[in-house]
Amino acid sequence: MTQRTVLRLSAIVSGLSGIVILIGVIYPIVSYDSVYSQKYTKLVSPLADPDSQVQEFLTAPTKGTSDTTRASTWFTGGAKEEDFSAPTISYYEISIPKLKINSATVAIGGEDLSKSLIQYPGTALPGKRGNAAIFGHSILPIFNNPKNYISIFTMLPTLKKGDPIYINYDGVSYTYKVEEMFEVLPTDLQVLDQDDSDSFVTLVTCVPPGDPRKPKRLVVRARVVPPDQNAMKTLGIDYGRSKVGLAIAEGPLAEPWRVIRYTNAGMLDEKIKQIIDSEKIEKVVVGVSEGEMGKESERFAKGIGAETFDETLSTKDAQILSREAGIGQKKRHDMEDAYAAAIMLQNWLDS
């Protein structure tokens, strides 16, 4: 291969790489405008710096620019830096399963969005009547990492009405469900107003993610779910012809529990009834798929007095979840049906 050919191939590879990178940057912005932005017919808005956002999180902000990793810069005329002082309880945790956010820290009294989520000063605490406003940073979707606070709210636009949000504050767990989503401008402080009719959580981030040209704020508002709707102990069952997977929820989160193998229907019915009595189960939900297996699942559910729920889960989904749990291959194989039951039950809880 001649030197000229090598140089020509290198130029082609470099050109193609540049095109891929350019598409990776432009497509998410265009996609947001054409897909997500259309959902928010109400414009009531966090992005204050016209400089490149990627450069912003890789380097420190220069003097005179607005640093969007500081919560005090997000709304014009809002709280000042000195207002972000720490109270007795300085932080709590939030989980959003759909965004793969698990026990993220929300700082009360901080304002550095590169280190945690931030509760806006003067807004209600979780579980109390009023509106708890939580700010989180976002960047270009290609850099999304739900475990990194600089990008934690990047996928916030993908939430939908009814999606659950879990908060653990001062040892008490609260479940919220998304009610509405809309955009506002940085000057629109009314999204921080307090509504004492119930307990609300308002999540706020920059949109479009990674695009500094159109500074807006995406607002996701959720309402607390009454405690009596979360306290029920529920058994989820993934039905199979020779074995069933079991999951249990004592509140808003389903956990894989065990797998039962059986040789006849009478044996299985009796075993499940024993579990219901011994574990003090208040509700049983059986996953039902399409086809002949779905009909068998329905007959089984009817026999034990259980509710049925459409099961859109594939075996692959359960395998992925069990791998992420970090358990060994043999136990993972043995527990796949329990993980399938947990996913089905969680979908039922979230519905």
PDB file of C-alpha atoms in Angstrom, residues 15-143:
ATOM      1  CA  GLY A  15     -13.882  12.790   7.640  1.00  0.00           C
ATOM      2  CA  LEU A  16     -16.336  10.025   8.521  1.00  0.00           C
ATOM      3  CA  SER A  17     -15.442  10.341  12.221  1.00  0.00           C
ATOM      4  CA  GLY A  18     -16.122  14.046  12.048  1.00  0.00           C
ATOM      5  CA  ILE A  19     -19.515  13.443  10.457  1.00  0.00           C
ATOM      6  CA  VAL A  20     -20.443  10.890  13.153  1.00  0.00           C
ATOM      7  CA  ILE A  21     -19.465  13.303  15.930  1.00  0.00           C
ATOM      8  CA  LEU A  22     -21.384  16.137  14.260  1.00  0.00           C
ATOM      9  CA  ILE A  23     -24.510  13.975  13.954  1.00  0.00           C
ATOM     10  CA  GLY A  24     -24.128  12.917  17.605  1.00  0.00           C
ATOM     11  CA  VAL A  25     -24.183  16.571  18.634  1.00  0.00           C
ATOM     12  CA  ILE A  26     -26.862  17.926  16.274  1.00  0.00           C
ATOM     13  CA  TYR A  27     -29.346  15.033  16.189  1.00  0.00           C
ATOM     14  CA  PRO A  28     -30.300  15.132  19.928  1.00  0.00           C
ATOM     15  CA  ILE A  29     -31.054  18.852  19.641  1.00  0.00           C
ATOM     16  CA  VAL A  30     -33.162  18.462  16.496  1.00  0.00           C
ATOM     17  CA  SER A  31     -34.823  15.389  18.013  1.00  0.00           C
ATOM     18  CA  TYR A  32     -35.798  17.309  21.144  1.00  0.00           C
ATOM     19  CA  ASP A  33     -37.341  20.122  19.111  1.00  0.00           C
ATOM     20  CA  SER A  34     -39.295  17.743  16.864  1.00  0.00           C
ATOM     21  CA  VAL A  35     -40.338  15.124  19.447  1.00  0.00           C
ATOM     22  CA  TYR A  36     -40.293  16.253  23.079  1.00  0.00           C
ATOM     23  CA  SER A  37     -40.838  19.984  22.691  1.00  0.00           C
ATOM     24  CA  GLN A  38     -44.108  19.303  20.859  1.00  0.00           C
ATOM     25  CA  LYS A  39     -45.512  17.741  24.045  1.00  0.00           C
ATOM     26  CA  TYR A  40     -45.166  20.975  26.006  1.00  0.00           C
ATOM     27  CA  THR A  41     -47.856  23.221  24.602  1.00  0.00           C
ATOM     28  CA  LYS A  42     -47.603  25.325  27.740  1.00  0.00           C
ATOM     29  CA  LEU A  43     -44.567  27.643  27.833  1.00  0.00           C
ATOM     30  CA  VAL A  44     -44.320  29.006  31.296  1.00  0.00           C
ATOM     31  CA  SER A  45     -38.064  27.627  31.452  1.00  0.00           C
ATOM     32  CA  PRO A  46     -32.573  25.897  33.089  1.00  0.00           C
ATOM     33  CA  LEU A  47     -29.844  27.238  30.665  1.00  0.00           C
ATOM     34  CA  ALA A  48     -28.242  30.610  31.144  1.00  0.00           C
ATOM     35  CA  ASP A  49     -24.804  30.385  29.527  1.00  0.00           C
ATOM     36  CA  PRO A  50     -24.415  30.847  25.751  1.00  0.00           C
ATOM     37  CA  ASP A  51     -21.013  29.121  25.790  1.00  0.00           C
ATOM     38  CA  SER A  52     -20.619  25.499  24.715  1.00  0.00           C
ATOM     39  CA  GLN A  53     -22.093  23.211  27.346  1.00  0.00           C
ATOM     40  CA  VAL A  54     -19.639  20.418  26.693  1.00  0.00           C
ATOM     41  CA  GLN A  55     -16.769  22.830  27.238  1.00  0.00           C
ATOM     42  CA  GLU A  56     -18.564  24.144  30.304  1.00  0.00           C
ATOM     43  CA  PHE A  57     -18.471  20.841  32.162  1.00  0.00           C
ATOM     44  CA  LEU A  58     -14.951  19.969  31.039  1.00  0.00           C
ATOM     45  CA  THR A  59     -13.430  23.272  32.158  1.00  0.00           C
ATOM     46  CA  ALA A  60     -14.069  25.842  34.839  1.00  0.00           C
ATOM     47  CA  PRO A  61     -16.240  28.799  33.813  1.00  0.00           C
ATOM     48  CA  THR A  62     -14.463  32.007  32.965  1.00  0.00           C
ATOM     49  CA  LYS A  63     -14.994  35.200  34.861  1.00  0.00           C
ATOM     50  CA  GLY A  64     -18.116  37.063  33.801  1.00  0.00           C
ATOM     51  CA  THR A  65     -19.993  34.061  32.436  1.00  0.00           C
ATOM     52  CA  SER A  66     -23.037  32.495  34.051  1.00  0.00           C
ATOM     53  CA  ASP A  67     -22.144  29.130  35.622  1.00  0.00           C
ATOM     54  CA  THR A  68     -25.118  26.773  35.194  1.00  0.00           C
ATOM     55  CA  THR A  69     -23.635  24.349  37.729  1.00  0.00           C
ATOM     56  CA  ARG A  70     -24.573  26.967  40.380  1.00  0.00           C
ATOM     57  CA  ALA A  71     -28.273  26.750  41.204  1.00  0.00           C
ATOM     58  CA  SER A  72     -28.508  30.456  42.043  1.00  0.00           C
ATOM     59  CA  THR A  73     -27.997  31.366  38.340  1.00  0.00           C
ATOM     60  CA  TRP A  74     -30.967  29.425  36.990  1.00  0.00           C
ATOM     61  CA  PHE A  75     -33.798  31.925  37.467  1.00  0.00           C
ATOM     62  CA  THR A  76     -33.423  35.661  36.964  1.00  0.00           C
ATOM     63  CA  GLY A  77     -34.492  37.539  40.095  1.00  0.00           C
ATOM     64  CA  GLY A  78     -34.684  34.340  42.155  1.00  0.00           C
ATOM     65  CA  ALA A  79     -32.726  33.157  45.202  1.00  0.00           C
ATOM     66  CA  LYS A  80     -29.193  34.468  45.661  1.00  0.00           C
ATOM     67  CA  GLU A  81     -26.092  32.429  46.512  1.00  0.00           C
ATOM     68  CA  GLU A  82     -26.396  33.316  50.204  1.00  0.00           C
ATOM     69  CA  ASP A  83     -29.927  31.893  50.284  1.00  0.00           C
ATOM     70  CA  PHE A  84     -28.598  28.380  49.700  1.00  0.00           C
ATOM     71  CA  SER A  85     -27.658  27.777  53.341  1.00  0.00           C
ATOM     72  CA  ALA A  86     -27.921  24.346  54.963  1.00  0.00           C
ATOM     73  CA  PRO A  87     -30.772  23.590  57.440  1.00  0.00           C
ATOM     74  CA  THR A  88     -30.730  20.845  60.127  1.00  0.00           C
ATOM     75  CA  ILE A  89     -31.212  18.075  57.560  1.00  0.00           C
ATOM     76  CA  SER A  90     -28.773  18.824  54.763  1.00  0.00           C
ATOM     77  CA  TYR A  91     -29.736  16.216  52.168  1.00  0.00           C
ATOM     78  CA  TYR A  92     -32.150  13.453  51.153  1.00  0.00           C
ATOM     79  CA  GLU A  93     -32.336  10.845  48.375  1.00  0.00           C
ATOM     80  CA  ILE A  94     -34.372  10.531  45.184  1.00  0.00           C
ATOM     81  CA  SER A  95     -34.832   7.585  42.808  1.00  0.00           C
ATOM     82  CA  ILE A  96     -36.399   7.671  39.326  1.00  0.00           C
ATOM     83  CA  PRO A  97     -36.421   4.118  37.925  1.00  0.00           C
ATOM     84  CA  LYS A  98     -37.262   5.135  34.349  1.00  0.00           C
ATOM     85  CA  LEU A  99     -34.130   7.334  34.215  1.00  0.00           C
ATOM     86  CA  LYS A 100     -32.016   4.714  36.070  1.00  0.00           C
ATOM     87  CA  ILE A 101     -31.452   7.230  38.861  1.00  0.00           C
ATOM     88  CA  ASN A 102     -30.992   5.309  42.113  1.00  0.00           C
ATOM     89  CA  SER A 103     -30.688   7.031  45.515  1.00  0.00           C
ATOM     90  CA  ALA A 104     -29.248  10.265  44.123  1.00  0.00           C
ATOM     91  CA  THR A 105     -28.431  12.943  46.690  1.00  0.00           C
ATOM     92  CA  VAL A 106     -30.518  16.112  46.849  1.00  0.00           C
ATOM     93  CA  ALA A 107     -28.681  18.798  48.811  1.00  0.00           C
ATOM     94  CA  ILE A 108     -30.663  21.245  50.944  1.00  0.00           C
ATOM     95  CA  GLY A 109     -28.618  24.371  51.310  1.00  0.00           C
ATOM     96  CA  GLY A 110     -26.024  23.602  48.630  1.00  0.00           C
ATOM     97  CA  GLU A 111     -25.958  25.005  45.114  1.00  0.00           C
ATOM     98  CA  ASP A 112     -23.210  23.092  43.278  1.00  0.00           C
ATOM     99  CA  LEU A 113     -25.060  21.041  40.665  1.00  0.00           C
ATOM    100  CA  SER A 114     -21.882  19.181  39.697  1.00  0.00           C
ATOM    101  CA  LYS A 115     -21.866  17.468  43.101  1.00  0.00           C
ATOM    102  CA  SER A 116     -25.560  16.761  43.763  1.00  0.00           C
ATOM    103  CA  LEU A 117     -29.106  17.659  42.889  1.00  0.00           C
ATOM    104  CA  ILE A 118     -30.214  20.871  44.613  1.00  0.00           C
ATOM    105  CA  GLN A 119     -33.452  21.763  46.382  1.00  0.00           C
ATOM    106  CA  TYR A 120     -34.306  25.370  45.649  1.00  0.00           C
ATOM    107  CA  PRO A 121     -34.414  27.487  48.845  1.00  0.00           C
ATOM    108  CA  GLY A 122     -37.800  28.488  50.191  1.00  0.00           C
ATOM    109  CA  THR A 123     -39.614  25.519  48.632  1.00  0.00           C
ATOM    110  CA  ALA A 124     -41.390  22.863  50.687  1.00  0.00           C
ATOM    111  CA  LEU A 125     -39.634  19.782  52.028  1.00  0.00           C
ATOM    112  CA  PRO A 126     -40.674  16.339  50.711  1.00  0.00           C
ATOM    113  CA  GLY A 127     -43.824  14.958  52.299  1.00  0.00           C
ATOM    114  CA  LYS A 128     -44.977  18.411  53.401  1.00  0.00           C
ATOM    115  CA  ARG A 129     -47.738  20.426  51.780  1.00  0.00           C
ATOM    116  CA  GLY A 130     -46.259  22.664  49.146  1.00  0.00           C
ATOM    117  CA  ASN A 131     -43.866  22.387  46.220  1.00  0.00           C
ATOM    118  CA  ALA A 132     -40.343  20.931  46.590  1.00  0.00           C
ATOM    119  CA  ALA A 133     -38.344  22.233  43.602  1.00  0.00           C
ATOM    120  CA  ILE A 134     -35.321  20.099  42.683  1.00  0.00           C
ATOM    121  CA  PHE A 135     -32.731  21.277  40.149  1.00  0.00           C
ATOM    122  CA  GLY A 136     -30.535  18.888  38.164  1.00  0.00           C
ATOM    123  CA  HIS A 137     -27.976  19.488  35.414  1.00  0.00           C
ATOM    124  CA  SER A 138     -28.190  18.084  31.875  1.00  0.00           C
ATOM    125  CA  ILE A 139     -25.819  17.879  28.899  1.00  0.00           C
ATOM    126  CA  LEU A 140     -25.759  16.399  25.399  1.00  0.00           C
ATOM    127  CA  PRO A 141     -27.487  12.980  25.467  1.00  0.00           C
ATOM    128  CA  ILE A 142     -24.412  11.232  24.020  1.00  0.00           C
ATOM    129  CA  PHE A 143     -22.656  12.038  27.319  1.00  0.00           C
TER     130      PHE A 143
END
